[in-house]
Amino acid sequence: MSSNLSVHEVFNTFDTLSEILLLLPPEETYKLILVSKRWLQIISSPFFRHSYLARWKPTFHLIGFFICNTSYVGKQHVERVRRPRSESSMPLLSTSSLGDEVEASGVLKKLGYYIDSSNGVLLCGRHPKAYYLWDPRTRKQLKIPRHRVHFEEVVMSLITEDCPVQGFSYKVVRGECVSYAAHCTKVRVETYSSKTTTWSYSELTCGEAVSLTPWTAGRVIGGVVYWYATGGKVAIYDTNDEEKRIDVIKLPKTFNYDEQVLGESSDGCLQYGWSNKSVMEIWKLEKVSDVLEWTIQFKLNFKAMWRINPVVSARFSTRTKETQLLAFFNQNSDSVFIRCDSHIFVFDTKTQRVEEVQYQGRGSSFVWDYCKVLPYFQLSWPSSSSSLLEEGNM
């Protein structure tokens, strides 16, 4: 830095100020958006955000839990269960002030059913008529253009990407689900890209028969989509791979009626959680000598867990109720969500302590065994007027 630059000039130079702000921890950087509009623009700019999150680990804020009843979507009209009018199509158990605002606004009633989320942006809709993206921070809604190919049963994922120059972009990926009895080694997918503003159709080839499981919660890590497949497997599709192939790998443990969840570990690997009435296991998919292998990370007996937490156990009478794994935290290997009756808890795998998660909503009125409860996170990062759903990012 040249000595003839004044303090005023330093703090008004984009490059110099950016270099200084990159050295500060997140809790300090967030406070500095209040200094001026100029500082807010720098901190919330795509270039600075990308550089900062590459240096500092991103943090996520829990907004709430969406309750998804897949018996209301997909399937033939004759087989589909009709949703009672008293039940919301996209109920949210709010754990934050933003969640309270979203729930009170009534907008969720207009968006259809929850499908997926990424970086706080929701993918929702009414299959197969319309799909929407919605950003709760800005209240902006975007209708995805009508897809070209009809799939009777599908599994879908939302991919958001952050470019230091262009900012946010996104993809919506639809995979066709066919019967495993067909012994098909191909999977038809259709992808909408905000960069091209069009749907593209592909046929992915697999080395063995594959059948995706419809309306299940997959996972996206670095542009790679992980979907459940029949036969106790997970399908792996790299959306950036030009070879147009899909691979499958056997899950380490799967049994009928057991809870299964997918997540992302702290080091960017796929996590798989499994639980029955008495035991929970957490596995990680890693490359060992260029071969993908599952390695167990943690195993827990629920009765032993409650014995370590007698106060919480007595308060919620957990001895007479079943405990199960609910979901992973976002990019976190140390904590998981568990459920006992209509109560949600955080379990820390290091301390083995259990804490209740306070939420607002009619959680006790749902038949939990027939619903999937999915945590909804937002990236804890300051934003100005820019949004994923701004016209410049569409």
mmCIF file of C-alpha atoms in Angstrom, residues 125-300:
data_model
loop_
_atom_site.group_PDB
_atom_site.id
_atom_site.type_symbol
_atom_site.label_atom_id
_atom_site.label_comp_id
_atom_site.label_asym_id
_atom_site.label_seq_id
_atom_site.Cartn_x
_atom_site.Cartn_y
_atom_site.Cartn_z
ATOM 1 C CA GLY A 125 -44.828 -26.675 -7.101
ATOM 2 C CA ARG A 126 -47.676 -28.902 -8.185
ATOM 3 C CA HIS A 127 -46.545 -31.836 -10.302
ATOM 4 C CA PRO A 128 -46.703 -31.900 -13.256
ATOM 5 C CA LYS A 129 -48.345 -28.522 -13.896
ATOM 6 C CA ALA A 130 -45.963 -25.914 -12.501
ATOM 7 C CA TYR A 131 -42.756 -25.489 -10.512
ATOM 8 C CA TYR A 132 -41.588 -22.348 -8.709
ATOM 9 C CA LEU A 133 -38.515 -20.930 -7.049
ATOM 10 C CA TRP A 134 -39.078 -18.660 -4.079
ATOM 11 C CA ASP A 135 -36.612 -16.594 -2.031
ATOM 12 C CA PRO A 136 -38.004 -15.839 1.474
ATOM 13 C CA ARG A 137 -35.488 -13.029 2.069
ATOM 14 C CA THR A 138 -36.697 -10.921 -0.845
ATOM 15 C CA ARG A 139 -40.182 -12.495 -1.230
ATOM 16 C CA LYS A 140 -39.400 -12.939 -4.935
ATOM 17 C CA GLN A 141 -41.066 -15.743 -6.853
ATOM 18 C CA LEU A 142 -40.046 -17.221 -10.192
ATOM 19 C CA LYS A 143 -42.074 -19.674 -12.250
ATOM 20 C CA ILE A 144 -39.940 -22.256 -14.062
ATOM 21 C CA PRO A 145 -40.879 -22.587 -17.763
ATOM 22 C CA ARG A 146 -42.955 -25.659 -18.559
ATOM 23 C CA HIS A 147 -40.852 -28.778 -19.020
ATOM 24 C CA ARG A 148 -40.825 -30.496 -22.396
ATOM 25 C CA VAL A 149 -40.947 -34.184 -21.432
ATOM 26 C CA HIS A 150 -43.619 -35.720 -19.218
ATOM 27 C CA PHE A 151 -42.513 -38.106 -16.466
ATOM 28 C CA GLU A 152 -45.314 -39.842 -14.572
ATOM 29 C CA GLU A 153 -43.169 -40.294 -11.446
ATOM 30 C CA VAL A 154 -40.119 -38.142 -10.777
ATOM 31 C CA VAL A 155 -37.435 -37.220 -8.304
ATOM 32 C CA MET A 156 -36.179 -33.633 -8.387
ATOM 33 C CA SER A 157 -33.274 -31.569 -7.086
ATOM 34 C CA LEU A 158 -32.285 -27.893 -7.056
ATOM 35 C CA ILE A 159 -28.668 -26.885 -7.691
ATOM 36 C CA THR A 160 -27.464 -23.348 -6.991
ATOM 37 C CA GLU A 161 -24.017 -22.162 -8.059
ATOM 38 C CA ASP A 162 -22.072 -19.107 -6.967
ATOM 39 C CA CYS A 163 -19.736 -17.520 -9.503
ATOM 40 C CA PRO A 164 -17.441 -14.683 -8.357
ATOM 41 C CA VAL A 165 -18.232 -12.661 -11.509
ATOM 42 C CA GLN A 166 -21.752 -13.633 -12.597
ATOM 43 C CA GLY A 167 -23.161 -14.278 -9.129
ATOM 44 C CA PHE A 168 -25.824 -16.933 -8.539
ATOM 45 C CA SER A 169 -27.189 -19.319 -11.130
ATOM 46 C CA TYR A 170 -29.275 -22.442 -10.738
ATOM 47 C CA LYS A 171 -30.387 -25.732 -12.264
ATOM 48 C CA VAL A 172 -33.539 -27.754 -11.716
ATOM 49 C CA VAL A 173 -33.001 -31.472 -12.391
ATOM 50 C CA ARG A 174 -35.850 -33.945 -12.979
ATOM 51 C CA GLY A 175 -35.175 -37.687 -13.062
ATOM 52 C CA GLU A 176 -37.725 -40.215 -14.294
ATOM 53 C CA CYS A 177 -38.635 -43.040 -11.937
ATOM 54 C CA VAL A 178 -39.601 -46.332 -13.592
ATOM 55 C CA SER A 179 -40.330 -49.743 -12.158
ATOM 56 C CA TYR A 180 -37.304 -51.825 -11.195
ATOM 57 C CA ALA A 181 -39.023 -54.770 -12.902
ATOM 58 C CA ALA A 182 -38.194 -53.137 -16.244
ATOM 59 C CA HIS A 183 -34.468 -53.860 -15.619
ATOM 60 C CA CYS A 184 -33.599 -50.640 -17.396
ATOM 61 C CA THR A 185 -29.977 -49.446 -17.485
ATOM 62 C CA LYS A 186 -30.894 -45.935 -18.596
ATOM 63 C CA VAL A 187 -32.383 -42.990 -16.722
ATOM 64 C CA ARG A 188 -34.114 -40.141 -18.503
ATOM 65 C CA VAL A 189 -33.436 -36.714 -17.009
ATOM 66 C CA GLU A 190 -34.408 -33.181 -17.915
ATOM 67 C CA THR A 191 -32.488 -30.146 -16.656
ATOM 68 C CA TYR A 192 -33.450 -26.489 -16.636
ATOM 69 C CA SER A 193 -30.548 -24.023 -16.498
ATOM 70 C CA SER A 194 -30.874 -20.341 -15.635
ATOM 71 C CA LYS A 195 -27.854 -19.680 -17.859
ATOM 72 C CA THR A 196 -29.516 -21.038 -20.993
ATOM 73 C CA THR A 197 -33.139 -20.439 -19.860
ATOM 74 C CA THR A 198 -34.118 -23.751 -21.492
ATOM 75 C CA TRP A 199 -34.750 -27.375 -20.573
ATOM 76 C CA SER A 200 -32.274 -29.965 -21.884
ATOM 77 C CA TYR A 201 -33.053 -33.676 -22.192
ATOM 78 C CA SER A 202 -30.554 -36.487 -21.588
ATOM 79 C CA GLU A 203 -30.476 -40.254 -21.266
ATOM 80 C CA LEU A 204 -28.008 -41.353 -18.620
ATOM 81 C CA THR A 205 -26.370 -44.770 -18.913
ATOM 82 C CA CYS A 206 -25.691 -47.029 -15.937
ATOM 83 C CA GLY A 207 -23.543 -50.147 -15.687
ATOM 84 C CA GLU A 208 -26.419 -52.065 -14.088
ATOM 85 C CA ALA A 209 -30.194 -51.932 -13.822
ATOM 86 C CA VAL A 210 -31.290 -48.821 -11.956
ATOM 87 C CA SER A 211 -34.629 -47.499 -10.732
ATOM 88 C CA LEU A 212 -34.878 -44.161 -8.923
ATOM 89 C CA THR A 213 -37.212 -43.859 -5.933
ATOM 90 C CA PRO A 214 -39.893 -41.208 -6.621
ATOM 91 C CA TRP A 215 -40.469 -38.170 -4.408
ATOM 92 C CA THR A 216 -37.607 -38.825 -2.020
ATOM 93 C CA ALA A 217 -35.233 -36.212 -0.598
ATOM 94 C CA GLY A 218 -31.919 -36.413 -2.421
ATOM 95 C CA ARG A 219 -28.739 -34.433 -1.826
ATOM 96 C CA VAL A 220 -26.622 -32.116 -3.977
ATOM 97 C CA ILE A 221 -22.907 -31.659 -3.248
ATOM 98 C CA GLY A 222 -20.752 -29.619 -5.619
ATOM 99 C CA GLY A 223 -23.030 -30.156 -8.616
ATOM 100 C CA VAL A 224 -23.292 -33.914 -7.971
ATOM 101 C CA VAL A 225 -26.820 -35.200 -7.336
ATOM 102 C CA TYR A 226 -27.418 -38.148 -5.024
ATOM 103 C CA TRP A 227 -30.806 -39.852 -5.325
ATOM 104 C CA TYR A 228 -32.225 -42.904 -3.588
ATOM 105 C CA ALA A 229 -32.606 -45.936 -5.852
ATOM 106 C CA THR A 230 -34.542 -49.141 -5.273
ATOM 107 C CA GLY A 231 -32.717 -52.160 -3.934
ATOM 108 C CA GLY A 232 -31.079 -50.253 -1.073
ATOM 109 C CA LYS A 233 -28.849 -48.155 -3.322
ATOM 110 C CA VAL A 234 -28.032 -44.516 -4.003
ATOM 111 C CA ALA A 235 -27.646 -43.162 -7.551
ATOM 112 C CA ILE A 236 -24.866 -40.658 -8.311
ATOM 113 C CA TYR A 237 -25.209 -38.166 -11.175
ATOM 114 C CA ASP A 238 -22.564 -35.529 -11.882
ATOM 115 C CA THR A 239 -24.445 -32.787 -13.730
ATOM 116 C CA ASN A 240 -21.176 -31.333 -15.042
ATOM 117 C CA ASP A 241 -19.957 -34.596 -16.553
ATOM 118 C CA GLU A 242 -20.306 -34.683 -20.336
ATOM 119 C CA GLU A 243 -20.304 -38.508 -20.430
ATOM 120 C CA LYS A 244 -23.984 -38.564 -19.423
ATOM 121 C CA ARG A 245 -23.763 -41.502 -17.081
ATOM 122 C CA ILE A 246 -25.258 -42.368 -13.705
ATOM 123 C CA ASP A 247 -23.637 -44.682 -11.175
ATOM 124 C CA VAL A 248 -25.120 -46.583 -8.264
ATOM 125 C CA ILE A 249 -23.597 -47.758 -5.016
ATOM 126 C CA LYS A 250 -25.078 -50.023 -2.375
ATOM 127 C CA LEU A 251 -26.008 -48.313 0.890
ATOM 128 C CA PRO A 252 -24.249 -49.812 3.930
ATOM 129 C CA LYS A 253 -27.459 -50.742 5.754
ATOM 130 C CA THR A 254 -31.070 -50.626 4.634
ATOM 131 C CA PHE A 255 -34.116 -52.333 6.084
ATOM 132 C CA ASN A 256 -37.794 -51.768 5.454
ATOM 133 C CA TYR A 257 -39.441 -49.132 7.651
ATOM 134 C CA ASP A 258 -36.124 -47.833 9.009
ATOM 135 C CA GLU A 259 -35.279 -44.129 8.835
ATOM 136 C CA GLN A 260 -32.762 -43.068 6.181
ATOM 137 C CA VAL A 261 -31.306 -39.597 5.557
ATOM 138 C CA LEU A 262 -28.631 -38.130 3.298
ATOM 139 C CA GLY A 263 -26.436 -35.142 4.115
ATOM 140 C CA GLU A 264 -23.143 -33.380 3.467
ATOM 141 C CA SER A 265 -20.207 -33.769 5.841
ATOM 142 C CA SER A 266 -17.918 -30.944 6.963
ATOM 143 C CA ASP A 267 -15.353 -31.951 4.330
ATOM 144 C CA GLY A 268 -17.845 -32.120 1.456
ATOM 145 C CA CYS A 269 -18.551 -35.866 1.367
ATOM 146 C CA LEU A 270 -21.901 -37.644 1.253
ATOM 147 C CA GLN A 271 -23.224 -38.701 4.653
ATOM 148 C CA TYR A 272 -25.762 -41.470 5.144
ATOM 149 C CA GLY A 273 -27.705 -41.902 8.353
ATOM 150 C CA TRP A 274 -29.747 -44.917 9.328
ATOM 151 C CA SER A 275 -31.765 -45.747 12.435
ATOM 152 C CA ASN A 276 -34.258 -48.257 13.778
ATOM 153 C CA LYS A 277 -36.049 -48.352 17.140
ATOM 154 C CA SER A 278 -32.843 -48.853 19.111
ATOM 155 C CA VAL A 279 -29.756 -47.881 17.102
ATOM 156 C CA MET A 280 -28.486 -45.030 14.915
ATOM 157 C CA GLU A 281 -25.499 -45.225 12.551
ATOM 158 C CA ILE A 282 -23.779 -42.529 10.487
ATOM 159 C CA TRP A 283 -21.639 -43.409 7.469
ATOM 160 C CA LYS A 284 -19.524 -41.369 5.039
ATOM 161 C CA LEU A 285 -18.813 -42.069 1.358
ATOM 162 C CA GLU A 286 -15.124 -41.552 0.616
ATOM 163 C CA LYS A 287 -12.691 -42.368 -2.150
ATOM 164 C CA VAL A 288 -10.162 -45.002 -1.116
ATOM 165 C CA SER A 289 -7.593 -45.717 -3.855
ATOM 166 C CA ASP A 290 -9.975 -44.141 -6.403
ATOM 167 C CA VAL A 291 -12.805 -46.409 -5.272
ATOM 168 C CA LEU A 292 -15.877 -45.116 -3.434
ATOM 169 C CA GLU A 293 -16.311 -46.847 -0.087
ATOM 170 C CA TRP A 294 -18.521 -46.369 2.954
ATOM 171 C CA THR A 295 -16.815 -45.832 6.308
ATOM 172 C CA ILE A 296 -18.747 -45.755 9.563
ATOM 173 C CA GLN A 297 -18.398 -42.517 11.523
ATOM 174 C CA PHE A 298 -20.630 -43.029 14.518
ATOM 175 C CA LYS A 299 -22.875 -45.630 16.129
ATOM 176 C CA LEU A 300 -25.283 -44.942 18.978
#
